[in-house]
Amino acid sequence: MIDARVYDVGGVDTREVDSEADLERARDAPGTTWIRVSAATDAEIEAVSRVFAIHPLELEDVRNGVRPKTEEFPDHTFVLVKAASLRRGETTFDEEVRTKSVGLFVGADWVLTLTVEDAAVPAVERVWQSVENREGRILVNGPDFAAYRVIDRVVDDYFALLDDVEDTIEEIEEGVLDGPNEEVLDGLNAVRRDLLSFRKVVWPTREAVSILARGDAAHVREPTEKYYRDVYDHLVEVVDLTETYRDLARGARDIYLSVVSQSTNEVMRRLTVVATIFIPLTFVVGVYGMNFSGAGNMPELTWPYAYPAVMVGMTLVTAVLLLYFDREGWL
């Protein structure tokens, strides 16, 4: 699907695109032209490629979802970013980081956004709607500003994702100290997996935006660079938060393993106490369980109170050991 809007301070003109001729007329119209391509067919993508001189490798990058990047071409600047969100996964983890590639092509007086997976990338849709509603400064500024607004919305969604991760980490930290629990361990593994996947998105995105922020992109005007610098600062914060949450998840995992180890040690200590108590009792029972050649070899066998005396002695030994272990704090 291809949509086109031509806008300037005078208003917004939404145009239908059914052919290459429609694309060419929209491209050559006075003002800023925004071409939105989403869930397009191969024929539509080829038409856009011919009209706006987009290299096949750029289209391949968007389709294959390569790492975020910024590249310069003679007629435009190509920026690839990834929208990220937490969604229910198909694995054992509750949620996974899902990404959608968003290609932005910024020309002298036009901007083209390309999403191949579906027609609903929230960051693009919100900015597209703001053009229709004539909101803010987007009508006054050029195509590089529209691209900035899309990237800025993508980065804002990064903060929302990290807020969800933070809530999950807090829940896990509360459950860690309650003792060994497979759900807690699964949650820790899920968070660490999510943060690792998200880290692979935000680090290259920061590098891609830095090129736009420092004036290396030919189709980004100097007045717009300060806006990209603001996005770059936000990405630095996102990277810092990601690393912080990774440390928190790693720390929660270490605490969980410590709790498991402590619980195991507690069980082993109790079993050791029980075994220690039974050692002298086993010795006494073993002695009296031997076969003797005659009663004279063990005089107490002829004593009528021998059996009760042995039982009392064994009880006293047990009581003494229990008292000792209790004083040592082993019970």
Tab-separated table of C-alpha atoms in Angstrom:
chain	number	residue	atom	x	y	z
A	1	MET	CA	0.000	0.000	0.000
A	2	ILE	CA	1.321	3.429	-0.980
A	3	ASP	CA	0.010	6.706	0.432
A	4	ALA	CA	1.211	10.214	-0.389
A	5	ARG	CA	0.843	13.565	1.306
A	6	VAL	CA	2.154	16.878	0.095
A	7	TYR	CA	2.253	19.567	2.759
A	8	ASP	CA	3.584	23.002	3.613
A	9	VAL	CA	2.509	25.909	5.780
A	10	GLY	CA	-0.496	26.386	3.503
A	11	GLY	CA	-2.052	23.003	4.145
A	12	VAL	CA	-1.981	19.257	3.555
A	13	ASP	CA	-2.874	17.525	0.302
A	14	THR	CA	-3.522	13.767	0.518
A	15	ARG	CA	-3.122	12.017	-2.824
A	16	GLU	CA	-4.021	8.601	-4.153
A	17	VAL	CA	-1.175	6.615	-5.680
A	18	ASP	CA	-2.135	4.037	-8.287
A	19	SER	CA	0.792	4.292	-10.699
A	20	GLU	CA	4.312	5.570	-11.189
A	21	ALA	CA	2.888	8.713	-12.748
A	22	ASP	CA	1.053	9.461	-9.495
A	23	LEU	CA	4.308	9.009	-7.593
A	24	GLU	CA	6.140	11.347	-9.951
A	25	ARG	CA	3.469	14.029	-9.643
A	26	ALA	CA	3.580	13.789	-5.857
A	27	ARG	CA	7.374	13.944	-5.884
A	28	ASP	CA	7.443	17.043	-8.104
A	29	ALA	CA	4.640	18.898	-6.306
A	30	PRO	CA	5.640	22.086	-4.446
A	31	GLY	CA	6.141	21.625	-0.715
A	32	THR	CA	7.270	18.583	1.212
A	33	THR	CA	6.207	15.180	-0.092
A	34	TRP	CA	5.843	12.219	2.250
A	35	ILE	CA	5.416	8.810	0.658
A	36	ARG	CA	4.340	6.101	3.091
A	37	VAL	CA	4.887	2.535	1.882
A	38	SER	CA	3.576	-0.231	4.128
A	39	ALA	CA	2.891	-3.913	3.458
A	40	ALA	CA	3.482	-3.183	-0.209
A	41	THR	CA	3.630	-5.656	-3.052
A	42	ASP	CA	6.825	-6.266	-4.994
A	43	ALA	CA	5.452	-4.259	-7.911
A	44	GLU	CA	4.721	-1.263	-5.679
A	45	ILE	CA	8.179	-1.380	-4.125
A	46	GLU	CA	9.794	-1.571	-7.555
A	47	ALA	CA	7.793	1.469	-8.704
A	48	VAL	CA	8.894	3.463	-5.665
A	49	SER	CA	12.473	2.365	-6.245
A	50	ARG	CA	12.463	3.617	-9.827
A	51	VAL	CA	10.803	6.958	-9.104
A	52	PHE	CA	12.976	7.862	-6.115
A	53	ALA	CA	16.212	6.177	-7.292
A	54	ILE	CA	16.400	3.858	-4.307
A	55	HIS	CA	19.143	1.264	-4.552
A	56	PRO	CA	18.072	-2.410	-4.374
A	57	LEU	CA	20.484	-2.976	-1.493
A	58	GLU	CA	18.584	-0.426	0.592
A	59	LEU	CA	15.341	-2.291	0.005
A	60	GLU	CA	17.067	-5.554	0.848
A	61	ASP	CA	18.305	-4.094	4.138
A	62	VAL	CA	14.773	-3.117	5.143
A	63	ARG	CA	13.331	-6.460	4.111
A	64	ASN	CA	16.012	-8.523	5.879
A	65	GLY	CA	15.927	-6.469	9.069
A	66	VAL	CA	19.662	-5.787	9.296
A	67	ARG	CA	21.080	-3.742	12.170
A	68	PRO	CA	20.126	-0.028	12.275
A	69	LYS	CA	22.330	2.130	10.067
A	70	THR	CA	22.704	5.413	8.182
A	71	GLU	CA	24.062	5.588	4.640
A	72	GLU	CA	24.507	8.376	2.120
A	73	PHE	CA	23.386	8.171	-1.513
A	74	PRO	CA	23.562	10.832	-4.233
A	75	ASP	CA	19.877	11.786	-4.067
A	76	HIS	CA	18.961	10.923	-0.494
A	77	THR	CA	20.031	9.798	2.972
A	78	PHE	CA	18.995	6.301	4.026
A	79	VAL	CA	18.260	5.608	7.695
A	80	LEU	CA	17.180	2.221	9.037
A	81	VAL	CA	15.788	2.011	12.563
A	82	LYS	CA	13.814	-0.658	14.393
A	83	ALA	CA	10.611	-0.237	16.345
A	84	ALA	CA	10.655	-2.548	19.378
A	85	SER	CA	7.967	-3.865	21.683
A	86	LEU	CA	7.376	-6.671	24.158
A	87	ARG	CA	4.953	-9.278	22.883
A	88	ARG	CA	3.837	-12.754	23.816
A	89	GLY	CA	6.382	-15.180	22.422
A	90	GLU	CA	6.171	-18.682	21.043
A	91	THR	CA	8.869	-20.057	23.369
A	92	THR	CA	8.727	-20.813	27.068
A	93	PHE	CA	9.371	-17.176	27.914
A	94	ASP	CA	6.350	-15.024	28.736
A	95	GLU	CA	7.303	-12.101	26.518
A	96	GLU	CA	9.940	-11.398	23.910
A	97	VAL	CA	11.325	-8.308	22.227
A	98	ARG	CA	9.811	-8.055	18.763
A	99	THR	CA	11.247	-5.594	16.239
A	100	LYS	CA	9.971	-4.079	12.994
A	101	SER	CA	12.305	-2.460	10.506
A	102	VAL	CA	11.485	1.090	9.448
A	103	GLY	CA	13.364	2.493	6.462
A	104	LEU	CA	13.512	6.272	6.046
A	105	PHE	CA	14.723	7.848	2.817
A	106	VAL	CA	15.257	11.612	3.101
A	107	GLY	CA	15.637	13.655	-0.073
A	108	ALA	CA	15.833	17.363	-0.805
A	109	ASP	CA	12.080	17.959	-0.548
A	110	TRP	CA	10.680	14.492	0.050
A	111	VAL	CA	10.740	11.742	2.644
A	112	LEU	CA	9.778	8.115	2.150
A	113	THR	CA	9.022	5.636	4.910
A	114	LEU	CA	9.053	1.925	4.152
A	115	THR	CA	7.769	-0.870	6.390
A	116	VAL	CA	7.403	-4.285	4.815
A	117	GLU	CA	6.006	-6.397	7.652
A	118	ASP	CA	2.606	-4.773	8.175
A	119	ALA	CA	0.790	-1.466	8.004
A	120	ALA	CA	0.771	-0.716	11.725
A	121	VAL	CA	4.057	0.671	13.008
A	122	PRO	CA	2.845	3.035	15.757
A	123	ALA	CA	5.744	5.479	15.455
A	124	VAL	CA	5.084	6.062	11.761
A	125	GLU	CA	1.320	6.179	12.175
A	126	ARG	CA	1.439	8.811	14.925
A	127	VAL	CA	3.607	11.180	12.904
A	128	TRP	CA	1.548	10.540	9.753
A	129	GLN	CA	-1.577	11.475	11.707
A	130	SER	CA	0.082	14.609	13.098
A	131	VAL	CA	0.649	15.791	9.504
A	132	GLU	CA	-3.020	15.296	8.738
A	133	ASN	CA	-3.968	17.170	11.898
A	134	ARG	CA	-1.452	19.944	11.111
A	135	GLU	CA	0.126	19.616	14.531
A	136	GLY	CA	3.288	21.300	15.773
A	137	ARG	CA	6.128	22.432	13.543
A	138	ILE	CA	6.053	19.534	11.123
A	139	LEU	CA	4.365	21.583	8.355
A	140	VAL	CA	6.895	24.397	8.687
A	141	ASN	CA	10.016	22.250	8.530
A	142	GLY	CA	11.262	19.990	5.760
A	143	PRO	CA	11.470	16.238	5.198
A	144	ASP	CA	14.451	15.824	7.546
A	145	PHE	CA	12.251	17.068	10.374
A	146	ALA	CA	9.524	14.526	9.535
A	147	ALA	CA	12.157	11.770	9.632
A	148	TYR	CA	13.328	13.096	12.997
A	149	ARG	CA	9.793	12.911	14.359
A	150	VAL	CA	9.483	9.265	13.320
A	151	ILE	CA	12.832	8.328	14.870
A	152	ASP	CA	11.950	10.257	18.014
A	153	ARG	CA	8.703	8.294	18.369
A	154	VAL	CA	10.602	5.043	17.896
A	155	VAL	CA	12.974	6.008	20.718
A	156	ASP	CA	10.053	7.021	22.951
A	157	ASP	CA	8.704	3.493	22.563
A	158	TYR	CA	12.087	2.215	23.762
A	159	PHE	CA	11.484	3.936	27.093
A	160	ALA	CA	8.041	2.326	27.347
A	161	LEU	CA	9.618	-1.094	26.748
A	162	LEU	CA	12.225	-0.473	29.451
A	163	ASP	CA	9.480	0.567	31.893
A	164	ASP	CA	7.851	-2.835	31.395
A	165	VAL	CA	11.196	-4.565	31.912
A	166	GLU	CA	11.770	-2.563	35.098
A	167	ASP	CA	8.385	-3.644	36.492
A	168	THR	CA	9.242	-7.268	35.717
A	169	ILE	CA	12.607	-6.979	37.459
A	170	GLU	CA	10.949	-5.516	40.562
A	171	GLU	CA	8.493	-8.424	40.685
A	172	ILE	CA	11.345	-10.892	40.317
A	173	GLU	CA	13.381	-9.241	43.072
A	174	GLU	CA	10.421	-9.582	45.415
A	175	GLY	CA	10.119	-13.286	44.627
A	176	VAL	CA	13.835	-14.094	44.770
A	177	LEU	CA	14.067	-14.000	48.551
A	178	ASP	CA	11.050	-16.274	48.985
A	179	GLY	CA	13.174	-19.302	48.143
A	180	PRO	CA	13.791	-21.542	45.134
A	181	ASN	CA	11.078	-21.181	42.535
A	182	GLU	CA	11.171	-22.271	38.903
A	183	GLU	CA	8.917	-19.376	37.867
A	184	VAL	CA	11.416	-16.877	39.288
A	185	LEU	CA	14.267	-18.529	37.411
A	186	ASP	CA	12.250	-18.559	34.167
A	187	GLY	CA	11.466	-14.885	34.683
A	188	LEU	CA	15.139	-14.053	35.200
A	189	ASN	CA	16.124	-15.902	32.043
A	190	ALA	CA	13.358	-14.132	30.102
A	191	VAL	CA	14.463	-10.678	31.270
A	192	ARG	CA	18.105	-11.344	30.498
A	193	ARG	CA	17.139	-12.597	27.040
A	194	ASP	CA	14.954	-9.537	26.416
A	195	LEU	CA	17.674	-7.121	27.470
A	196	LEU	CA	20.255	-8.862	25.319
A	197	SER	CA	17.979	-8.655	22.281
A	198	PHE	CA	17.137	-5.031	23.013
A	199	ARG	CA	20.808	-4.147	23.443
A	200	LYS	CA	21.461	-5.380	19.908
A	201	VAL	CA	18.906	-2.822	18.700
A	202	VAL	CA	19.753	0.310	20.682
A	203	TRP	CA	23.544	0.280	20.300
A	204	PRO	CA	23.578	0.458	16.472
A	205	THR	CA	20.618	2.871	16.558
A	206	ARG	CA	22.678	5.249	18.645
A	207	GLU	CA	25.499	5.088	16.104
A	208	ALA	CA	23.085	5.659	13.222
A	209	VAL	CA	21.555	8.731	14.853
A	210	SER	CA	24.968	10.122	15.774
A	211	ILE	CA	25.737	10.462	12.062
A	212	LEU	CA	22.595	12.550	11.626
A	213	ALA	CA	23.312	14.594	14.742
A	214	ARG	CA	26.869	15.644	13.954
A	215	GLY	CA	26.202	16.975	10.448
A	216	ASP	CA	27.564	14.107	8.354
A	217	ALA	CA	24.272	13.545	6.511
A	218	ALA	CA	23.995	15.675	3.392
A	219	HIS	CA	20.193	15.841	3.436
A	220	VAL	CA	19.844	16.869	7.071
A	221	ARG	CA	19.852	20.647	7.393
A	222	GLU	CA	21.837	22.366	10.101
A	223	PRO	CA	18.749	23.699	11.976
A	224	THR	CA	17.439	20.128	12.222
A	225	GLU	CA	20.661	18.676	13.589
A	226	LYS	CA	19.892	19.893	17.095
A	227	TYR	CA	16.743	17.770	17.099
A	228	TYR	CA	18.766	14.698	16.166
A	229	ARG	CA	21.219	15.553	18.926
A	230	ASP	CA	18.297	15.477	21.343
A	231	VAL	CA	17.334	12.010	20.065
A	232	TYR	CA	20.952	10.942	20.416
A	233	ASP	CA	20.926	12.055	24.076
A	234	HIS	CA	17.793	9.998	24.627
A	235	LEU	CA	19.466	6.981	23.060
A	236	VAL	CA	22.465	7.402	25.348
A	237	GLU	CA	20.027	7.302	28.265
A	238	VAL	CA	18.340	4.216	26.826
A	239	VAL	CA	21.703	2.468	26.503
A	240	ASP	CA	22.598	3.371	30.104
A	241	LEU	CA	19.244	2.093	31.367
A	242	THR	CA	19.664	-1.116	29.396
A	243	GLU	CA	23.063	-1.762	30.940
A	244	THR	CA	21.711	-0.888	34.402
A	245	TYR	CA	18.816	-3.316	34.061
A	246	ARG	CA	21.183	-6.004	32.810
A	247	ASP	CA	23.246	-5.488	35.982
A	248	LEU	CA	20.077	-5.647	38.095
A	249	ALA	CA	18.986	-8.870	36.387
A	250	ARG	CA	22.459	-10.323	36.835
A	251	GLY	CA	22.435	-9.297	40.498
A	252	ALA	CA	18.977	-10.807	41.025
A	253	ARG	CA	20.214	-14.021	39.439
A	254	ASP	CA	23.234	-14.093	41.762
A	255	ILE	CA	20.953	-13.516	44.752
A	256	TYR	CA	18.668	-16.299	43.565
A	257	LEU	CA	21.596	-18.714	43.252
A	258	SER	CA	22.771	-17.671	46.713
A	259	VAL	CA	19.311	-18.349	48.137
A	260	VAL	CA	19.244	-21.756	46.443
A	261	SER	CA	22.718	-22.536	47.794
A	262	GLN	CA	21.735	-21.386	51.270
A	263	SER	CA	18.603	-23.507	51.161
A	264	THR	CA	20.652	-26.517	50.079
A	265	ASN	CA	23.164	-25.896	52.855
A	266	GLU	CA	20.327	-25.656	55.348
A	267	VAL	CA	18.986	-29.036	54.261
A	268	MET	CA	22.462	-30.584	54.364
A	269	ARG	CA	23.049	-29.174	57.844
A	270	ARG	CA	19.836	-30.686	59.172
A	271	LEU	CA	20.666	-34.034	57.595
A	272	THR	CA	24.143	-33.863	59.131
A	273	VAL	CA	22.642	-33.222	62.578
A	274	VAL	CA	20.362	-36.228	62.193
A	275	ALA	CA	23.241	-38.414	61.026
A	276	THR	CA	25.480	-37.241	63.873
A	277	ILE	CA	22.823	-38.112	66.435
A	278	PHE	CA	22.436	-41.598	65.070
A	279	ILE	CA	26.162	-42.378	65.043
A	280	PRO	CA	26.497	-43.147	68.809
A	281	LEU	CA	23.076	-44.810	68.823
A	282	THR	CA	24.102	-47.040	65.954
A	283	PHE	CA	27.295	-47.940	67.816
A	284	VAL	CA	25.395	-49.011	70.938
A	285	VAL	CA	22.844	-50.999	68.936
A	286	GLY	CA	25.659	-52.575	66.945
A	287	VAL	CA	27.472	-53.675	70.065
A	288	TYR	CA	24.375	-55.269	71.541
A	289	GLY	CA	23.516	-56.842	68.249
A	290	MET	CA	26.661	-59.005	68.233
A	291	ASN	CA	26.487	-62.734	69.020
A	292	PHE	CA	28.183	-63.566	72.324
A	293	SER	CA	29.415	-67.012	73.322
A	294	GLY	CA	27.988	-66.618	76.817
A	295	ALA	CA	26.417	-64.165	79.198
A	296	GLY	CA	29.645	-63.907	81.144
A	297	ASN	CA	31.323	-62.063	78.313
A	298	MET	CA	28.875	-59.154	78.819
A	299	PRO	CA	27.639	-59.154	82.457
A	300	GLU	CA	24.919	-56.517	81.865
A	301	LEU	CA	23.048	-59.055	79.752
A	302	THR	CA	22.031	-60.798	82.968
A	303	TRP	CA	20.906	-57.552	84.637
A	304	PRO	CA	17.099	-57.287	84.662
A	305	TYR	CA	17.219	-53.517	84.089
A	306	ALA	CA	19.841	-53.647	81.347
A	307	TYR	CA	17.447	-52.971	78.467
A	308	PRO	CA	15.750	-49.941	80.103
A	309	ALA	CA	19.176	-48.633	81.119
A	310	VAL	CA	20.453	-48.816	77.546
A	311	MET	CA	17.350	-47.003	76.274
A	312	VAL	CA	17.715	-44.288	78.900
A	313	GLY	CA	21.408	-43.919	78.032
A	314	MET	CA	20.634	-43.582	74.343
A	315	THR	CA	17.963	-40.989	75.130
A	316	LEU	CA	20.430	-38.998	77.233
A	317	VAL	CA	23.030	-39.088	74.462
A	318	THR	CA	20.409	-37.805	72.001
A	319	ALA	CA	19.321	-35.040	74.403
A	320	VAL	CA	22.919	-33.913	74.994
A	321	LEU	CA	23.644	-33.761	71.264
A	322	LEU	CA	20.423	-31.846	70.565
A	323	LEU	CA	21.241	-29.367	73.311
A	324	TYR	CA	24.723	-28.848	71.904
A	325	PHE	CA	23.505	-28.373	68.345
A	326	ASP	CA	20.883	-25.910	69.531
A	327	ARG	CA	23.465	-23.835	71.391
A	328	GLU	CA	25.605	-23.773	68.251
A	329	GLY	CA	22.609	-22.575	66.178
A	330	TRP	CA	22.560	-25.616	63.916
A	331	LEU	CA	18.892	-26.442	64.487
